[in-house]
mmCIF file of C-alpha atoms in Angstrom:
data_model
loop_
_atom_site.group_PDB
_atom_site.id
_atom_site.type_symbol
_atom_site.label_atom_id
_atom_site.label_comp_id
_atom_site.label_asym_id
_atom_site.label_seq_id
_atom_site.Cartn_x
_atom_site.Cartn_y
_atom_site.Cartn_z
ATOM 1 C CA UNK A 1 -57.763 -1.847 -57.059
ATOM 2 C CA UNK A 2 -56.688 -3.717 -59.819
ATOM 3 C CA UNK A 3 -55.815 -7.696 -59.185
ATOM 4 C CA UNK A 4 -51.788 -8.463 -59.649
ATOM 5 C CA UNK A 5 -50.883 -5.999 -62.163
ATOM 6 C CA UNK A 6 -47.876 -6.407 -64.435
ATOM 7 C CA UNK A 7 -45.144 -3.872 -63.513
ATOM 8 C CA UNK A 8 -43.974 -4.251 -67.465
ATOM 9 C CA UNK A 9 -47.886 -3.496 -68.580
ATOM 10 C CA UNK A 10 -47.686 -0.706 -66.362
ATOM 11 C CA UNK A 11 -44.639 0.982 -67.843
ATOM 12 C CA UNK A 12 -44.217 -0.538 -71.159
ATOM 13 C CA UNK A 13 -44.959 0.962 -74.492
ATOM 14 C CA UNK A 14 -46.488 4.330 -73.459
ATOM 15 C CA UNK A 15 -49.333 2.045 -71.989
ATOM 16 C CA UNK A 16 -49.424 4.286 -68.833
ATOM 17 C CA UNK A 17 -48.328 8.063 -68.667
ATOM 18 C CA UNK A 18 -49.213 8.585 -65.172
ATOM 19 C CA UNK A 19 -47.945 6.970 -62.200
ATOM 20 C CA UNK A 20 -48.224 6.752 -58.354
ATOM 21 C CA UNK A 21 -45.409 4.923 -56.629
ATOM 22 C CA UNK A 22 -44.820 4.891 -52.490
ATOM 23 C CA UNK A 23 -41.722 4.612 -51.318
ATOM 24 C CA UNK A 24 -40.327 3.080 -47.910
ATOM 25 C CA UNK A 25 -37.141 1.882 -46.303
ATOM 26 C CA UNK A 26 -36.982 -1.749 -44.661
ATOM 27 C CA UNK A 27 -36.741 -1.547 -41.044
ATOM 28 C CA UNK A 28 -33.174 -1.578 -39.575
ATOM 29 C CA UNK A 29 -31.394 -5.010 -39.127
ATOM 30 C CA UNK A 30 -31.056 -4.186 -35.563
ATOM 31 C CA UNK A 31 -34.358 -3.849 -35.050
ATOM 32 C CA UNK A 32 -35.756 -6.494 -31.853
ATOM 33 C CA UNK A 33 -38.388 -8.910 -33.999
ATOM 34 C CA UNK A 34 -40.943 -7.588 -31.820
ATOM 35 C CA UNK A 35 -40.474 -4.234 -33.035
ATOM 36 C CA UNK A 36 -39.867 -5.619 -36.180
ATOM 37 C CA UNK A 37 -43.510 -7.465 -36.502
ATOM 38 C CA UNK A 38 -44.903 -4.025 -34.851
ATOM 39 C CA UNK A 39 -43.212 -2.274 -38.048
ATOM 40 C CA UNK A 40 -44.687 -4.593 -40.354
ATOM 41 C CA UNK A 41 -48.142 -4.020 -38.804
ATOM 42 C CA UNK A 42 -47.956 -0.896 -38.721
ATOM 43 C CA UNK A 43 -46.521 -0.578 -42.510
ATOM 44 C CA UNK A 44 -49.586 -3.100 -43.668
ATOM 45 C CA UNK A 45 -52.138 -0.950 -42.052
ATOM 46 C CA UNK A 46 -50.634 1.860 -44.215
ATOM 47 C CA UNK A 47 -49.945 0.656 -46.943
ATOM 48 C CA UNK A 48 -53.679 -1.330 -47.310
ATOM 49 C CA UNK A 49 -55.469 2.049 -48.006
ATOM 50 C CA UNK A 50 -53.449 2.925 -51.192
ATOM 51 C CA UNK A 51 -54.109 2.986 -54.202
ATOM 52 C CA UNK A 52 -50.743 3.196 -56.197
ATOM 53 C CA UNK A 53 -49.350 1.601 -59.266
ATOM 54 C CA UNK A 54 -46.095 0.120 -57.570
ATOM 55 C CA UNK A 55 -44.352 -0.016 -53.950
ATOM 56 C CA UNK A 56 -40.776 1.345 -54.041
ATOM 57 C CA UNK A 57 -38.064 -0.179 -51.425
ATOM 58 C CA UNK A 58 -35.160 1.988 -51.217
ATOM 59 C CA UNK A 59 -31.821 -0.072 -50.270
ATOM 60 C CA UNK A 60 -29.656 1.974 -48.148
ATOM 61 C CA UNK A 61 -25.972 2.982 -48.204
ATOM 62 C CA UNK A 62 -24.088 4.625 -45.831
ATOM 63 C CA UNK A 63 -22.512 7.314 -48.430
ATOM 64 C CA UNK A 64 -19.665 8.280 -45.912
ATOM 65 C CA UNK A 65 -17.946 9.668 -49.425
ATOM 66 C CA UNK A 66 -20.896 11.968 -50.354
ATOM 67 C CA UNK A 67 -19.746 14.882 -48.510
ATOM 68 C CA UNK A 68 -17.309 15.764 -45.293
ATOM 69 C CA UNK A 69 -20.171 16.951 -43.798
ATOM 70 C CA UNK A 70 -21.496 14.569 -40.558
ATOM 71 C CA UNK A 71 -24.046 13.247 -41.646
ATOM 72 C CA UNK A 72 -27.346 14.218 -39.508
ATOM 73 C CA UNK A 73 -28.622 11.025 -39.140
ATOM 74 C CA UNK A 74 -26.322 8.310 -37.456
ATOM 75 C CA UNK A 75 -26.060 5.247 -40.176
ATOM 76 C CA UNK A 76 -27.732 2.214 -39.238
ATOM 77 C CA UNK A 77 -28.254 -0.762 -41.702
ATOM 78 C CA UNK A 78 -31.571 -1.817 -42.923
ATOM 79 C CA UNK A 79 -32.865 -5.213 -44.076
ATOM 80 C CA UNK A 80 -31.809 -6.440 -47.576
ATOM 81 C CA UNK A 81 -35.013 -4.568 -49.713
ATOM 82 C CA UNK A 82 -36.292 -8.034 -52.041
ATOM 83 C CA UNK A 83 -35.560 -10.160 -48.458
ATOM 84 C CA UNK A 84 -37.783 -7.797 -46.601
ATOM 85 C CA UNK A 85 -40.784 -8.112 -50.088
ATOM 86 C CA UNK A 86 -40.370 -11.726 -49.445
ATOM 87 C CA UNK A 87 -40.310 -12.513 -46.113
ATOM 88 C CA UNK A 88 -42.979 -9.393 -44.404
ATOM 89 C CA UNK A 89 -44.696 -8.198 -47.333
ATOM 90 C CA UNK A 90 -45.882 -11.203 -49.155
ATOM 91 C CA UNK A 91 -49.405 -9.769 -48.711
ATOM 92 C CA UNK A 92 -48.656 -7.298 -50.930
ATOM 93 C CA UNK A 93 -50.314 -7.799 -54.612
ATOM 94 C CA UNK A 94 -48.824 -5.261 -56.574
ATOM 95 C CA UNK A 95 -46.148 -3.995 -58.422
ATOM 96 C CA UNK A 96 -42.764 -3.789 -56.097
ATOM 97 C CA UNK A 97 -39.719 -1.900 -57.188
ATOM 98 C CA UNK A 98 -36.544 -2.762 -55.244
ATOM 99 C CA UNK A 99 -33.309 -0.624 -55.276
ATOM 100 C CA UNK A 100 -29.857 -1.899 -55.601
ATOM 101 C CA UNK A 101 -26.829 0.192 -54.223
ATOM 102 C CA UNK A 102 -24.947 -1.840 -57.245
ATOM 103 C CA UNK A 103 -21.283 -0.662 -55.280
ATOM 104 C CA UNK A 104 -22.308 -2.822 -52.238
ATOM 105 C CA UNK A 105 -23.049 -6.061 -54.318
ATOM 106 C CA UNK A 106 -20.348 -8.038 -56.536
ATOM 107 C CA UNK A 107 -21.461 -9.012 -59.835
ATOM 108 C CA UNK A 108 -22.354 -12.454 -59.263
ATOM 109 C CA UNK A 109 -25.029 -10.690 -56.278
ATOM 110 C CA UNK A 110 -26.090 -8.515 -59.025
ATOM 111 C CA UNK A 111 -26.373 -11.316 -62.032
ATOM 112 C CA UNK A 112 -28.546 -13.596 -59.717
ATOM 113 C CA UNK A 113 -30.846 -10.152 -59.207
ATOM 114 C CA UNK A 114 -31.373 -9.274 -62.359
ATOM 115 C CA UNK A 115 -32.038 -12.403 -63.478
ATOM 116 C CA UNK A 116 -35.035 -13.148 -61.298
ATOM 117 C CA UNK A 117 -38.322 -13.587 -62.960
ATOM 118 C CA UNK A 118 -41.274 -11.582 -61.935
ATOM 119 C CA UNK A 119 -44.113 -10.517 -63.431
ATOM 120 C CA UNK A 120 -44.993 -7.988 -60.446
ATOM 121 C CA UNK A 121 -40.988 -6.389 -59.755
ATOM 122 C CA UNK A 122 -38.847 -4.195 -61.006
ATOM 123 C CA UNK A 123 -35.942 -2.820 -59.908
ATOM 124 C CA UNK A 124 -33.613 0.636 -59.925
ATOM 125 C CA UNK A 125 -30.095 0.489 -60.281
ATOM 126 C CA UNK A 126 -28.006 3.183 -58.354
ATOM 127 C CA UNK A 127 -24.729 4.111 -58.759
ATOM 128 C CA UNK A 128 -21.978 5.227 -56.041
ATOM 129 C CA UNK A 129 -22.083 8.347 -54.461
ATOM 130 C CA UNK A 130 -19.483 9.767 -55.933
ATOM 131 C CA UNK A 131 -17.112 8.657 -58.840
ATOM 132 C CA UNK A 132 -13.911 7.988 -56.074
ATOM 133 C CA UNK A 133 -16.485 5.977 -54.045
ATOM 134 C CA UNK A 134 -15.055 2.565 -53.661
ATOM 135 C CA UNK A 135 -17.784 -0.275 -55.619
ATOM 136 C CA UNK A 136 -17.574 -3.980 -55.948
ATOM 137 C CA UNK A 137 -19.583 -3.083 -59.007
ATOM 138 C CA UNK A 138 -20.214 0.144 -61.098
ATOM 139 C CA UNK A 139 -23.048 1.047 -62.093
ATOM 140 C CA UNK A 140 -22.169 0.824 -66.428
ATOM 141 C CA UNK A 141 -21.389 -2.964 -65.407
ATOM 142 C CA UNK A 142 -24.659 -3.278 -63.459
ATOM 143 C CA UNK A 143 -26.567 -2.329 -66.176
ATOM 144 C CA UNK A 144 -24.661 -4.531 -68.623
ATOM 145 C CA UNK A 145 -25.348 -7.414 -66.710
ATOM 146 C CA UNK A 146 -29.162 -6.929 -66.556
ATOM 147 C CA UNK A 147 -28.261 -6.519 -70.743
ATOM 148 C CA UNK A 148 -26.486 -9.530 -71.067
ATOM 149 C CA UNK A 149 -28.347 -11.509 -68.562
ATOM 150 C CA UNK A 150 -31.625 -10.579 -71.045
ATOM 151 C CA UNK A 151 -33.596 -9.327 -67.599
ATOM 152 C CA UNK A 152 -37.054 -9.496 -67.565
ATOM 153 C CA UNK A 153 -37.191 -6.681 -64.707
ATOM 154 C CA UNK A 154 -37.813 -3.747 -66.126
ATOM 155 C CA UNK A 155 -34.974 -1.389 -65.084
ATOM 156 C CA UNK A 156 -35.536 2.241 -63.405
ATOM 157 C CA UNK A 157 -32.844 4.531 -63.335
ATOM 158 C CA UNK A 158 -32.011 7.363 -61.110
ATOM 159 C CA UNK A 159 -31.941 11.182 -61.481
ATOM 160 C CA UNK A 160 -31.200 14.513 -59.886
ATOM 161 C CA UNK A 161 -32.983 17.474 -60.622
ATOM 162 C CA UNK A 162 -30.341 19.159 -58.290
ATOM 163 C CA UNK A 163 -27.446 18.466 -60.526
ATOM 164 C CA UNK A 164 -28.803 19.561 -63.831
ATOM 165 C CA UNK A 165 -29.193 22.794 -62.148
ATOM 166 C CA UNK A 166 -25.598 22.952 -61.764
ATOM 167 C CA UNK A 167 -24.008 20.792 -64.835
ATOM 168 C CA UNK A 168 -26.687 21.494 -67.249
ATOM 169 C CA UNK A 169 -26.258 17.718 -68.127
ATOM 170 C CA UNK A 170 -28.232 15.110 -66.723
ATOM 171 C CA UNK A 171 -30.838 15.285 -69.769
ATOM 172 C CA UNK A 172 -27.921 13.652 -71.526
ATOM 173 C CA UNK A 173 -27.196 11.371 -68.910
ATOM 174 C CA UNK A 174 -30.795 10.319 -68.975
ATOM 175 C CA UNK A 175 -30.589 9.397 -72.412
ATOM 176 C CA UNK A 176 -27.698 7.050 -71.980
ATOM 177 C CA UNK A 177 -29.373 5.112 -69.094
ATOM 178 C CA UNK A 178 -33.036 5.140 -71.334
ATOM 179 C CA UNK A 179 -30.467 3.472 -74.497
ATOM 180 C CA UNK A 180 -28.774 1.045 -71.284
ATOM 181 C CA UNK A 181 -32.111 -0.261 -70.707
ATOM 182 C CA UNK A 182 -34.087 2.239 -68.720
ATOM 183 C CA UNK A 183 -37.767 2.212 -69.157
ATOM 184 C CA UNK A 184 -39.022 5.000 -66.303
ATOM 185 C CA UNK A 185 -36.441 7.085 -63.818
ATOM 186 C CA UNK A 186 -37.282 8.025 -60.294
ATOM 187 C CA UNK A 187 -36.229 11.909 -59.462
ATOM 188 C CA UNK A 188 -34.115 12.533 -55.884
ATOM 189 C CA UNK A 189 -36.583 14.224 -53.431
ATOM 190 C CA UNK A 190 -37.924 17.845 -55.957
ATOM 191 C CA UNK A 191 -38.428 20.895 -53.414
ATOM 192 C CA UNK A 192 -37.025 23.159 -56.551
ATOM 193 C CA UNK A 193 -39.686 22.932 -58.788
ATOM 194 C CA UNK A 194 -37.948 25.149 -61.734
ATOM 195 C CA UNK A 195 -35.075 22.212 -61.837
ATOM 196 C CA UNK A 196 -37.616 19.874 -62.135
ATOM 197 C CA UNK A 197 -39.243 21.034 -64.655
ATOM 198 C CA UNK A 198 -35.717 22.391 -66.611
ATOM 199 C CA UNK A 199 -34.771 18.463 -66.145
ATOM 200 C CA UNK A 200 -38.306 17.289 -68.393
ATOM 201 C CA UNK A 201 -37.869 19.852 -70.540
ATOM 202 C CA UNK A 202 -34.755 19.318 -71.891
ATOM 203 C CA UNK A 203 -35.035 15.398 -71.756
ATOM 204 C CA UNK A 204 -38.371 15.920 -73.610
ATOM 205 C CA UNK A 205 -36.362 18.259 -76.155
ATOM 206 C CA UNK A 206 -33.493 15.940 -76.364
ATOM 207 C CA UNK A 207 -35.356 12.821 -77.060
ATOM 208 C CA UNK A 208 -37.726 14.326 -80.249
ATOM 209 C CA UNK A 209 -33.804 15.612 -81.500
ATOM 210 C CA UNK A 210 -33.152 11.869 -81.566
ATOM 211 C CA UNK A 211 -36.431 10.834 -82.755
ATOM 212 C CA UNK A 212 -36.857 8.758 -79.547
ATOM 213 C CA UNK A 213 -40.033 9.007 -77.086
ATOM 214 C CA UNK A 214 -39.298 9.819 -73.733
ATOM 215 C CA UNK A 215 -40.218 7.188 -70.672
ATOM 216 C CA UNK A 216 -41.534 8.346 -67.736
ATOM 217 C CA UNK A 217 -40.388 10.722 -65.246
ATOM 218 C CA UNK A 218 -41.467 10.128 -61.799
ATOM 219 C CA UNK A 219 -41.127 13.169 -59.466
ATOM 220 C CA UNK A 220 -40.300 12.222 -55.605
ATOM 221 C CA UNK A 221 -42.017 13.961 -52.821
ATOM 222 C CA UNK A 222 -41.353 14.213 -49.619
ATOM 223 C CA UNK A 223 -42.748 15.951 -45.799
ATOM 224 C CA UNK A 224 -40.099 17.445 -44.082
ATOM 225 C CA UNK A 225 -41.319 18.106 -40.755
ATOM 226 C CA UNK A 226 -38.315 19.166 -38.747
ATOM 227 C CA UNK A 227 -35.279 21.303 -39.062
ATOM 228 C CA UNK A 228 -33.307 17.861 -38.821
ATOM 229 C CA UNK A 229 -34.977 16.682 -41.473
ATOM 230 C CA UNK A 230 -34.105 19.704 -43.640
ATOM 231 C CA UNK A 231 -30.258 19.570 -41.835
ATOM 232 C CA UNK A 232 -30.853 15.755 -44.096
ATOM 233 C CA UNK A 233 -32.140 16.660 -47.160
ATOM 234 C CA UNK A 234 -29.238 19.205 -47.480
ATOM 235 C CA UNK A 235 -26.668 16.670 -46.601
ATOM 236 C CA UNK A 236 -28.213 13.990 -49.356
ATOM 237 C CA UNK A 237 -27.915 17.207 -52.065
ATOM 238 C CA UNK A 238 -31.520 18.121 -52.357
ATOM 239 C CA UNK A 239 -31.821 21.858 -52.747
ATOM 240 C CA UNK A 240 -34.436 23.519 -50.963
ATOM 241 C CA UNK A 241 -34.904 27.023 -51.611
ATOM 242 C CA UNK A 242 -33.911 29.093 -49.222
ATOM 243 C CA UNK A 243 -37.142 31.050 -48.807
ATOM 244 C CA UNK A 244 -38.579 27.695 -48.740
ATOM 245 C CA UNK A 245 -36.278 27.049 -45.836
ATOM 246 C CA UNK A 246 -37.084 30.386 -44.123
ATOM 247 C CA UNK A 247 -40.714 29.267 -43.468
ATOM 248 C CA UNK A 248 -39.671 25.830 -42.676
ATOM 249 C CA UNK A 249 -37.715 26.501 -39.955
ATOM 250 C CA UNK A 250 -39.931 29.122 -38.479
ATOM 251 C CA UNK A 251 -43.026 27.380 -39.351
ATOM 252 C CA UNK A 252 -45.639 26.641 -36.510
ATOM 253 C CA UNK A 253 -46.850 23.702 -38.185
ATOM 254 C CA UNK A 254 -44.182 22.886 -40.702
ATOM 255 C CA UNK A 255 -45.409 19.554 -41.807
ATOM 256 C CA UNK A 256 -48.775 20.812 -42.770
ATOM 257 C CA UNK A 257 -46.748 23.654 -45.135
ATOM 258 C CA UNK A 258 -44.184 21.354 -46.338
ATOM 259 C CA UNK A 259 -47.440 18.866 -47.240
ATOM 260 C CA UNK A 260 -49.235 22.079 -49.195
ATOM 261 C CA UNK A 261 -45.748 22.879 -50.737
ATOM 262 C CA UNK A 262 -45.757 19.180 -51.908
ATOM 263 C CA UNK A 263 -49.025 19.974 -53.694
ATOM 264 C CA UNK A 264 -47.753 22.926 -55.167
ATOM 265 C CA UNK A 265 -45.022 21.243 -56.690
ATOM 266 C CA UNK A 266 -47.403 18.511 -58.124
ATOM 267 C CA UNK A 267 -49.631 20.436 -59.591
ATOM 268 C CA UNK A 268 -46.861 22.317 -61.068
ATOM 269 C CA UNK A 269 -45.386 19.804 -62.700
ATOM 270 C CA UNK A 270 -48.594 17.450 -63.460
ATOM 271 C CA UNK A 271 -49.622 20.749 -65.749
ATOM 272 C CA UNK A 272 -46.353 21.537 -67.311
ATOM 273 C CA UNK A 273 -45.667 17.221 -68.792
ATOM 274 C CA UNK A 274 -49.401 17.014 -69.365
ATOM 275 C CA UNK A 275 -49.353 20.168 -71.656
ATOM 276 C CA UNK A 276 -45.991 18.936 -72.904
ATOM 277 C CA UNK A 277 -46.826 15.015 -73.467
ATOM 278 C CA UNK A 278 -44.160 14.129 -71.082
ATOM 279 C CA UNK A 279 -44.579 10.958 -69.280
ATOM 280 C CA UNK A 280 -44.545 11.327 -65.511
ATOM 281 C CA UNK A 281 -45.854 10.448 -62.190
ATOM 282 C CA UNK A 282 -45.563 10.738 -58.417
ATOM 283 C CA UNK A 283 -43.130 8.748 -55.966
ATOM 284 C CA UNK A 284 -44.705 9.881 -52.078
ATOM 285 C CA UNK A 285 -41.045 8.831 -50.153
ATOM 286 C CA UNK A 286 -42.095 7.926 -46.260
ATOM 287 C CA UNK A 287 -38.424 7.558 -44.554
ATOM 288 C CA UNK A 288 -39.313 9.097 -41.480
ATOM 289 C CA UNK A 289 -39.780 7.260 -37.702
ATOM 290 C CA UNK A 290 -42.288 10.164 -37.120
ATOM 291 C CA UNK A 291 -45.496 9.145 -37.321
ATOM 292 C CA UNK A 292 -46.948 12.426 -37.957
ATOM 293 C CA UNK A 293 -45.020 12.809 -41.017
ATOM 294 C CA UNK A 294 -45.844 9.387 -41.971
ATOM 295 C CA UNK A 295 -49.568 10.443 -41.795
ATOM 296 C CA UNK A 296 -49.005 12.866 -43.740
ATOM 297 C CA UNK A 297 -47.587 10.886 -46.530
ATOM 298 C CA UNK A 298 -50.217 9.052 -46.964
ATOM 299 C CA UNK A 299 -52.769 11.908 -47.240
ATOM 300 C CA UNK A 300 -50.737 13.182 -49.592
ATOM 301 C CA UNK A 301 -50.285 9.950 -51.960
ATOM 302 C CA UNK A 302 -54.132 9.770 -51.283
ATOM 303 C CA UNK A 303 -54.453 13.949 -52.934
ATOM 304 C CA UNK A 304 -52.142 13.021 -55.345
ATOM 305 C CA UNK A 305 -54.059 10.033 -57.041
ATOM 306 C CA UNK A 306 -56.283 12.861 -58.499
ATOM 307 C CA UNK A 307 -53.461 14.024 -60.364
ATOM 308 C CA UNK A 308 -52.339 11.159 -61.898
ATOM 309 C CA UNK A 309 -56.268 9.687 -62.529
#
């Protein structure tokens, strides 16, 4: 591994075309700090046998506005995402790329963020939920106060395979947040490979139309073990095919199939923006308190480094 990488010299100017990001959620602020330190453990012990260009720390909102569906997971606060970098992972000497839910912070929060200087962090900007969703700060003023506030983090944006499917958009969407600053996005969780690879395509299309060159795409994975977990994914909008679904639900070992389907999808997609010049890379998300599923996650971040090179 590679002593203290630059996040910017891994992203910047076309430098790097493949990635390999892992990506977590803090432990809850509930949590007893014996549990807590037992989490931390358990997360160094992981995270020590990967090799991956960046760790990604997801900042959680509850999203009651998402859908009028209950949600299958009760809601329970985590730990602030840079607080828990700083304070349990300050062993960690690579690249770190925290979240901000920009409609839980007010824009003083947000200024302070943006303007911290790192050579090693980065950070993704996400919007609300949904448009009615109430914000203390949207996400067009989030990303002009990383402009104005001349941010030396370099700035991930967010996208959803899902919902080009349906608007036929988000390839224009992309563009806007790439011209706001973006220099790579980070896909929702892709179990429908075709509107993955409809999203590069016409991004990839798009961007030679405006003469630009496209950043990277990195394509989130995911091991869904469990029919709750599915019951999850559905409620968060990732579409999983209902075949897909089918043998899921009535697998006898569904973590080992949803871990092959993961590969499937990879290699998929690692062909199609190879072939195509596109920019791209992996994101292995590990939200699950089951460690079998965690396991897997890290096998699979371990297959996937042979993709990526």
């Amino acid at each position: 591994m590679d002593s203290k990488p630059e996040l910017s010299g891994i992203l910047g100017g076309g430098r790097r075309t493949r990635l390999l990001f892992y990506g977590m959620t803090p432990p809850r602020q509930s949590m007893e700090a014996a549990a807590r330190d037992r989490f931390v453990e358990v997360t160094r012990g992981r995270l020590e046998t990967l090799d991956v260009d960046a760790l990604i720390l997801y900042d959680i909102d509850e999203e009651a506005e998402r859908t009028p569906d209950e949600r299958p997971f009760p809601f329970s606060p985590t730990m602030d995402p840079a607080d828990f970098l700083t304070d349990h992972l300050s062993w960690w000497d690579r690249p770190a790329i925290v979240y901000r839910s920009v409609g839980k912070y007010a824009p003083a929060e947000l200024d302070s963020w943006v303007r911290r200087p790192s050579d090693r962090l980065g950070t993704v900007l996400v919007g609300a939920a949904t448009s009615t969703a109430p914000a203390k700060t949207t996400l067009p003023d989030a990303y002009d106060l990383w402009r104005r506030g001349e941010s030396t983090l370099p700035l991930g944006g967010v996208t959803i395979p899902e919902r080009h499917a349906s608007r036929q958009d988000e390839h224009h969407r992309l563009l806007r947040k790439q011209q706001s600053g973006c220099s790579f996005f980070v896909t929702q969780v892709v179990y429908d490979v075709g509107a993955a690879m409809d999203l590069a395509s016409d991004y990839l299309y798009l961007c030679r139309e405006q003469g630009l060159e496209p950043v990277p795409m990195v394509f989130t994975l995911s091991i869904c073990g469990s029919v709750k977990t599915l019951e999850f994914l559905a409620w968060l909008g990732v579409r999983v095919p209902r075949w897909l679904r089918n043998e899921l639900v009535h697998s006898a070992d569904p973590v080992a199939d949803s871990y092959a389907h993961c590969v499937a999808i990879a290699r998929t997609l690692s062909a199609y923006c190879h072939d195509h010049g596109v920019p791209f890379g992996f994101n292995v998300e590990s939200v699950s308190t089951r460690r079998v599923e965690n396991d897997a996650s890290i096998a699979l971040v371990k297959e996937l480094r042979t993709f990526v090179g």
